[in-house]
Amino acid sequence: MPTVSYRAYGTSLRYVRSSLSEMKQARIKSLARILLQSGNNNMANEVEEAGGIGVSAASGKGKAGSIDIDIDISSCCASCGIAEVDDIKLTTCDANCKLVRYCSVACQRDHRPSHEALCKKRVAALRDEHLFAQPGSTHLGDCPICFLPLAIDRSKRSMMSCCSKLICEGCCYTIKFREQNPSMKRTCPFCRCPLPGTDAEIDANIMKRVKANDPVPTRFVGIRRHDEGDYGSAFDYLSKAAGLGDIEALYRLSAMYLEGEGVEKDRKKAVYYMEEAAIAGHPEARYNLGVIEWNNGRKERAVKHWIIAANQGHDKSVEVEILKRGYTEGLVSKGDFAAALRAHQAAVDAMKSPQREAAEKAEGENIKQM
């Protein structure tokens, strides 16, 4: 009689003697799940109850006439062992651990005590894997005119009230320089709408975009309300902007939860919103996460955050944190430190252009004249 070797997650369980002609594949999978859930002492009893099949105490490979069958454990209920066949459909664990599946809510409830610890560990590992992945770019993206990455410095970009597009200082400077010609009208660099002449017109344009559920002006109004001290209104606007997908709004909400402005202090929510912003490419949020982890004594995690921020072109992460804390304390190797410096410089260079340099030079000259 042939011997069937049941294996799960690369681990050989035991040999089960059976006649393959008398068992369907679905029954084999269900039996394998039962073997997984049972302990070594009760394994023989479990197999006998499942179908009167004897269990060999031998383990490993090499027996003559043996047949290895790889069982996909994800196709069986983690509690009762029933296989996903015909009208039986399995659902994943509610915690999204991606380890087990269940045929019913009752099975998930019964299996929770034995699965909870492993589930939490797996969910935390998946979260860290997502959290420490290097974003492809910052949350700002590219200037819609020159298609170069927008600078992290907020003073080097402008929001157009008519279309709510973020335009880099280089493109704004070039358009203004061209509009010195009296024959040219002052228009938006992106949508070419006439630029508003008064603050009232600017506010009207912004509120119009807010009513259209545009996340950028909604966040802009929220920040303005915060600066004015109206924290309740600021929280409402920022929450709406975050719900519409604005990453900067997530970062601002984390700060409000951290300080208890307009909402009860909640450090857990503050860290959550900060992590969501960092995952989406917000370098300042990433830097602050590193500070929090460092203060909590988890220095290796802090250095990981700072390296990711440095790779995005965040100056402070390189000049202060990685250099003075990570590298000097031996938490960052010489090779990793050199790689972070190169990546940082590459990100900074990608944000440069002749137009942006000309705008920065002109701004410096204006400041000197003042």
Coordinates of C-alpha atoms in Angstrom, one line a residue:
M1 CA 0.0 0.0 0.0
P2 CA 1.5 3.4 -0.9
T3 CA 2.4 5.9 1.8
V4 CA 1.2 9.5 1.6
S5 CA 3.5 12.2 3.1
Y6 CA 1.6 15.3 4.3
R7 CA 3.6 18.5 4.4
A8 CA 2.6 22.0 5.3
Y9 CA 4.7 25.2 5.1
G10 CA 7.7 23.1 4.1
T11 CA 7.5 20.9 7.2
S12 CA 6.9 17.1 7.1
L13 CA 4.1 16.2 9.4
R14 CA 3.9 12.4 9.4
Y15 CA 3.3 9.5 7.1
V16 CA -0.3 8.3 6.7
R17 CA -1.0 4.9 5.2
S18 CA -4.1 4.8 3.0
S19 CA -5.4 3.6 -0.2
L20 CA -5.5 6.5 -2.7
S21 CA -8.2 4.8 -4.6
E22 CA -10.6 5.1 -1.7
M23 CA -10.1 8.8 -0.9
K24 CA -10.9 11.9 -2.8
Q25 CA -8.5 14.8 -3.0
A26 CA -10.8 17.0 -0.9
R27 CA -10.8 14.3 1.9
I28 CA -7.0 14.3 1.8
K29 CA -6.8 18.0 2.3
S30 CA -9.3 17.9 5.2
L31 CA -7.3 15.2 6.9
A32 CA -4.1 17.2 6.5
R33 CA -5.7 20.1 8.3
I34 CA -6.8 17.8 11.1
L35 CA -3.3 16.6 11.5
L36 CA -2.0 20.1 11.7
Q37 CA -4.5 21.1 14.5
S38 CA -3.8 17.9 16.6
G39 CA -0.9 17.4 18.9
N40 CA 1.6 14.5 18.6
N41 CA -0.1 12.5 21.4
N42 CA -3.5 12.7 19.8
M43 CA -2.5 12.4 16.1
A44 CA -3.4 8.7 15.8
N45 CA -6.8 9.1 17.4
E46 CA -7.6 12.1 15.2
V47 CA -6.7 10.1 12.0
E48 CA -8.7 7.1 13.2
E49 CA -11.8 9.2 13.9
A50 CA -11.5 10.9 10.5
G51 CA -11.5 7.6 8.6
G52 CA -10.0 4.7 10.4
I53 CA -6.6 5.2 8.9
G54 CA -3.4 4.1 10.8
V55 CA -0.5 6.4 11.4
S56 CA 3.1 5.5 10.9
A57 CA 5.5 6.8 13.5
A58 CA 8.1 7.2 10.9
S59 CA 9.0 10.6 9.5
G60 CA 11.0 11.8 6.6
K61 CA 11.5 10.5 3.1
G62 CA 13.0 7.6 1.3
K63 CA 10.4 4.8 1.8
A64 CA 9.8 2.7 -1.2
G65 CA 6.5 3.4 -3.0
S66 CA 5.9 6.7 -1.2
I67 CA 4.0 9.5 -2.8
D68 CA 4.5 13.1 -1.8
I69 CA 1.4 15.4 -2.0
D70 CA 1.9 19.1 -1.2
I71 CA -1.2 20.3 0.6
D72 CA -2.3 23.9 0.2
I73 CA -3.3 24.7 3.7
S74 CA -5.0 28.0 2.6
S75 CA -7.7 25.9 0.9
C76 CA -8.8 24.4 4.2
C77 CA -10.7 25.9 7.1
A78 CA -8.2 26.5 9.9
S79 CA -10.8 25.3 12.5
C80 CA -12.7 22.3 11.2
G81 CA -10.4 21.4 8.4
I82 CA -13.1 21.3 5.7
A83 CA -11.7 21.9 2.2
E84 CA -12.9 24.6 -0.2
V85 CA -14.7 22.6 -2.8
D86 CA -18.0 22.9 -4.7
D87 CA -20.3 25.1 -2.6
I88 CA -18.0 25.5 0.4
K89 CA -16.4 29.0 0.3
L90 CA -13.7 30.1 2.7
T91 CA -13.1 33.7 3.9
T92 CA -9.8 35.1 5.2
C93 CA -9.1 36.1 8.8
D94 CA -10.8 39.4 9.8
A95 CA -7.4 40.7 11.0
N96 CA -6.0 40.2 7.4
C97 CA -3.0 38.1 8.7
K98 CA -3.1 36.1 5.4
L99 CA -2.3 33.0 7.3
V100 CA -5.6 31.1 7.7
R101 CA -9.1 31.0 6.2
Y102 CA -12.5 29.9 7.7
C103 CA -15.7 28.4 6.4
S104 CA -17.9 30.2 8.9
V105 CA -18.0 32.9 11.6
A106 CA -18.4 30.1 14.2
C107 CA -15.2 28.4 13.1
Q108 CA -13.3 31.7 13.3
R109 CA -14.6 32.4 16.8
D110 CA -13.7 28.9 18.0
H111 CA -10.2 29.1 16.5
R112 CA -9.4 32.6 17.8
P113 CA -7.9 31.6 21.1
S114 CA -5.2 29.4 19.5
H115 CA -4.6 31.7 16.6
E116 CA -4.7 35.2 18.2
A117 CA -1.0 35.4 19.2
L118 CA 0.3 34.3 15.9
C119 CA -2.2 36.5 14.1
K120 CA -1.1 39.6 15.9
K121 CA 2.5 38.8 15.3
R122 CA 1.9 38.3 11.6
V123 CA -0.2 41.5 11.2
A124 CA 2.5 43.5 12.9
A125 CA 5.1 42.0 10.5
L126 CA 3.0 42.9 7.5
R127 CA 2.5 46.4 8.8
D128 CA 6.3 46.9 9.2
E129 CA 6.9 45.5 5.7
H130 CA 4.5 48.1 4.3
L131 CA 5.8 50.9 6.6
F132 CA 9.5 50.5 5.8
A133 CA 9.1 50.2 2.0
Q134 CA 10.9 53.0 0.2
P135 CA 8.3 55.2 -1.5
G136 CA 8.8 55.9 -5.2
S137 CA 8.6 59.7 -4.6
T138 CA 7.4 62.2 -2.1
H139 CA 3.7 62.9 -1.5
L140 CA 4.1 66.1 -3.5
G141 CA 4.7 64.5 -6.8
D142 CA 5.8 66.5 -9.8
C143 CA 5.2 70.1 -10.9
P144 CA 2.4 69.8 -13.6
I145 CA 4.3 72.2 -15.9
C146 CA 8.0 71.2 -15.9
F147 CA 7.3 67.6 -14.6
L148 CA 10.2 67.8 -12.1
P149 CA 9.8 66.7 -8.5
L150 CA 8.4 69.5 -6.3
A151 CA 10.7 70.7 -3.6
I152 CA 10.0 69.7 0.0
D153 CA 10.5 73.3 1.1
R154 CA 7.0 74.8 1.2
S155 CA 8.3 78.2 0.2
K156 CA 9.4 76.9 -3.2
R157 CA 6.0 76.1 -4.5
S158 CA 2.7 77.9 -4.8
M159 CA -1.0 76.8 -4.9
M160 CA -3.1 78.3 -7.7
S161 CA -6.5 79.3 -6.2
C162 CA -8.2 78.8 -9.6
C163 CA -7.3 75.2 -10.2
S164 CA -5.6 74.3 -6.8
K165 CA -2.5 73.0 -8.7
L166 CA 0.9 73.2 -6.9
I167 CA 3.4 75.0 -9.2
C168 CA 7.1 75.1 -8.6
E169 CA 8.9 78.4 -8.1
G170 CA 10.8 78.0 -11.3
C171 CA 7.7 77.8 -13.5
C172 CA 6.0 80.7 -11.5
Y173 CA 9.1 82.9 -12.0
T174 CA 9.3 82.1 -15.7
I175 CA 5.7 83.0 -16.3
K176 CA 6.0 86.2 -14.3
F177 CA 9.1 87.2 -16.2
R178 CA 7.3 86.7 -19.5
E179 CA 4.3 88.7 -18.2
Q180 CA 6.4 91.7 -17.8
N181 CA 5.5 92.3 -21.4
P182 CA 2.6 94.8 -21.3
S183 CA 0.8 92.9 -24.1
M184 CA 0.6 89.7 -22.0
K185 CA -2.2 89.2 -19.4
R186 CA -1.4 87.7 -16.0
T187 CA -2.9 84.2 -16.0
C188 CA -2.5 81.0 -14.1
P189 CA 0.6 79.0 -15.3
F190 CA -1.5 75.9 -15.6
C191 CA -5.1 76.6 -16.5
R192 CA -4.6 80.0 -18.0
C193 CA -7.4 81.6 -16.0
P194 CA -6.9 85.3 -15.2
L195 CA -5.2 85.6 -11.8
P196 CA -7.3 87.2 -9.0
G197 CA -6.5 90.7 -8.1
T198 CA -7.6 90.8 -4.5
D199 CA -7.6 88.6 -1.4
A200 CA -11.4 88.4 -1.6
E201 CA -11.2 86.9 -5.1
I202 CA -8.6 84.4 -4.0
D203 CA -10.7 83.3 -1.0
A204 CA -13.8 83.0 -3.3
N205 CA -11.8 80.8 -5.7
I206 CA -10.6 78.6 -2.9
M207 CA -14.0 78.1 -1.4
K208 CA -15.4 77.2 -4.8
R209 CA -12.8 74.5 -5.0
V210 CA -13.6 73.3 -1.5
K211 CA -17.3 73.0 -2.4
A212 CA -16.2 70.8 -5.4
N213 CA -14.5 68.5 -2.9
D214 CA -11.0 69.3 -4.0
P215 CA -8.6 68.0 -1.2
V216 CA -5.8 70.5 -1.7
P217 CA -7.8 73.7 -1.0
T218 CA -9.8 71.9 1.7
R219 CA -6.5 71.2 3.5
F220 CA -5.4 74.8 2.8
V221 CA -8.5 76.1 4.6
G222 CA -8.0 73.7 7.5
I223 CA -4.4 74.9 8.0
R224 CA -5.6 78.5 7.9
R225 CA -8.3 77.8 10.5
H226 CA -5.6 76.1 12.7
D227 CA -3.3 79.1 12.4
E228 CA -6.3 81.3 13.4
G229 CA -6.8 79.2 16.5
D230 CA -10.1 77.7 15.4
Y231 CA -9.1 74.1 16.1
G232 CA -12.5 72.6 15.8
S233 CA -13.1 73.9 12.3
A234 CA -9.5 73.1 11.3
F235 CA -10.0 69.4 12.4
D236 CA -13.2 69.2 10.3
Y237 CA -11.6 70.5 7.2
L238 CA -8.4 68.5 7.6
S239 CA -10.5 65.3 8.2
K240 CA -12.4 65.9 5.1
A241 CA -9.2 66.5 3.1
A242 CA -7.7 63.4 4.5
G243 CA -10.8 61.4 3.5
L244 CA -10.4 62.8 0.0
G245 CA -6.8 61.5 -0.2
D246 CA -4.7 64.5 0.8
I247 CA -1.5 63.2 2.5
E248 CA -0.5 66.6 4.0
A249 CA -3.9 66.6 5.8
L250 CA -3.0 63.2 7.4
Y251 CA 0.2 64.6 8.7
R252 CA -1.6 67.7 10.1
L253 CA -4.2 65.5 11.8
S254 CA -1.4 63.5 13.5
A255 CA 0.0 66.7 14.9
M256 CA -3.5 67.7 16.2
Y257 CA -4.0 64.4 17.9
L258 CA -0.5 64.6 19.4
E259 CA -1.1 68.0 20.9
G260 CA -4.8 67.6 21.6
E261 CA -5.8 70.6 19.5
G262 CA -9.5 70.5 18.7
V263 CA -9.6 66.8 19.7
E264 CA -8.7 64.7 22.8
K265 CA -5.1 63.7 22.9
D266 CA -4.6 60.3 21.4
R267 CA -1.0 59.3 20.8
K268 CA -2.0 56.0 19.2
K269 CA -4.1 57.8 16.5
A270 CA -1.3 60.4 16.1
V271 CA 1.2 57.7 15.3
Y272 CA -1.2 55.9 13.0
Y273 CA -1.9 59.0 10.9
M274 CA 1.8 59.8 10.9
E275 CA 2.6 56.3 9.6
E276 CA -0.1 56.6 6.9
A277 CA 1.4 59.9 5.8
A278 CA 5.0 58.4 5.8
I279 CA 3.8 55.3 3.8
A280 CA 2.4 57.7 1.2
G281 CA 5.8 59.5 0.9
H282 CA 5.6 62.4 3.4
P283 CA 9.3 62.9 4.4
E284 CA 8.6 65.1 7.4
A285 CA 6.2 62.6 8.8
R286 CA 8.9 59.9 8.3
Y287 CA 11.5 62.0 10.1
N288 CA 9.1 62.6 13.0
L289 CA 8.4 58.8 13.3
G290 CA 12.2 58.3 13.6
V291 CA 12.3 60.8 16.4
I292 CA 9.4 59.0 18.2
E293 CA 11.1 55.6 17.8
W294 CA 14.4 57.0 19.0
N295 CA 12.9 58.5 22.1
N296 CA 11.1 55.1 22.8
G297 CA 14.5 53.3 22.7
R298 CA 13.9 51.6 19.4
K299 CA 16.9 53.1 17.6
E300 CA 17.2 50.6 14.8
R301 CA 13.6 51.4 13.7
A302 CA 14.4 55.2 14.0
V303 CA 17.4 54.9 11.7
K304 CA 15.4 53.0 9.1
H305 CA 12.9 55.9 9.1
W306 CA 15.7 58.5 8.7
I307 CA 17.4 56.6 5.9
I308 CA 14.1 56.5 4.0
A309 CA 13.5 60.2 4.5
A310 CA 17.1 60.9 3.4
N311 CA 16.5 59.0 0.2
Q312 CA 13.6 61.3 -0.5
G313 CA 15.8 64.4 -0.2
H314 CA 15.0 65.3 3.4
D315 CA 18.0 67.4 4.6
K316 CA 17.4 67.2 8.3
S317 CA 17.5 63.4 8.3
V318 CA 21.0 63.4 6.8
E319 CA 22.6 66.5 8.4
V320 CA 21.3 65.8 12.0
E321 CA 19.9 62.5 12.7
I322 CA 21.7 59.9 10.6
L323 CA 25.0 61.7 10.9
K324 CA 25.1 62.6 14.6
R325 CA 23.0 59.8 16.0
G326 CA 22.9 56.8 13.7
Y327 CA 26.4 56.9 12.2
T328 CA 28.3 58.0 15.2
E329 CA 26.7 55.4 17.5
G330 CA 27.4 52.6 15.0
L331 CA 23.8 51.9 14.1
V332 CA 24.5 52.7 10.4
S333 CA 27.4 51.1 8.6
K334 CA 29.8 53.1 6.6
G335 CA 28.4 51.6 3.4
D336 CA 24.8 52.3 4.3
F337 CA 25.7 55.8 5.3
A338 CA 27.5 56.5 2.0
A339 CA 24.5 55.0 0.1
A340 CA 22.1 57.3 2.0
L341 CA 24.2 60.3 1.2
R342 CA 24.3 59.4 -2.5
A343 CA 20.6 58.8 -2.6
H344 CA 19.9 62.1 -0.8
Q345 CA 22.0 64.0 -3.2
A346 CA 20.4 62.4 -6.2
A347 CA 16.9 63.3 -4.9
V348 CA 18.0 66.9 -4.3
D349 CA 19.5 67.2 -7.7
A350 CA 16.3 65.9 -9.3
M351 CA 14.5 68.9 -7.8
K352 CA 16.8 71.4 -9.4
S353 CA 16.5 73.2 -12.7
P354 CA 17.9 76.4 -14.3
Q355 CA 14.5 78.1 -13.8
R356 CA 14.3 77.2 -10.2
E357 CA 17.8 78.4 -9.6
A358 CA 17.1 81.7 -11.3
A359 CA 14.0 82.1 -9.2
E360 CA 15.9 81.5 -6.0
K361 CA 18.6 83.9 -7.1
A362 CA 16.0 86.6 -7.9
E363 CA 14.4 86.1 -4.5
G364 CA 17.7 86.4 -2.7
E365 CA 18.4 89.7 -4.6
N366 CA 15.0 91.0 -3.6
I367 CA 15.6 90.2 0.1
K368 CA 19.0 92.1 -0.1
Q369 CA 17.3 95.1 -1.6
M370 CA 14.7 95.1 1.2

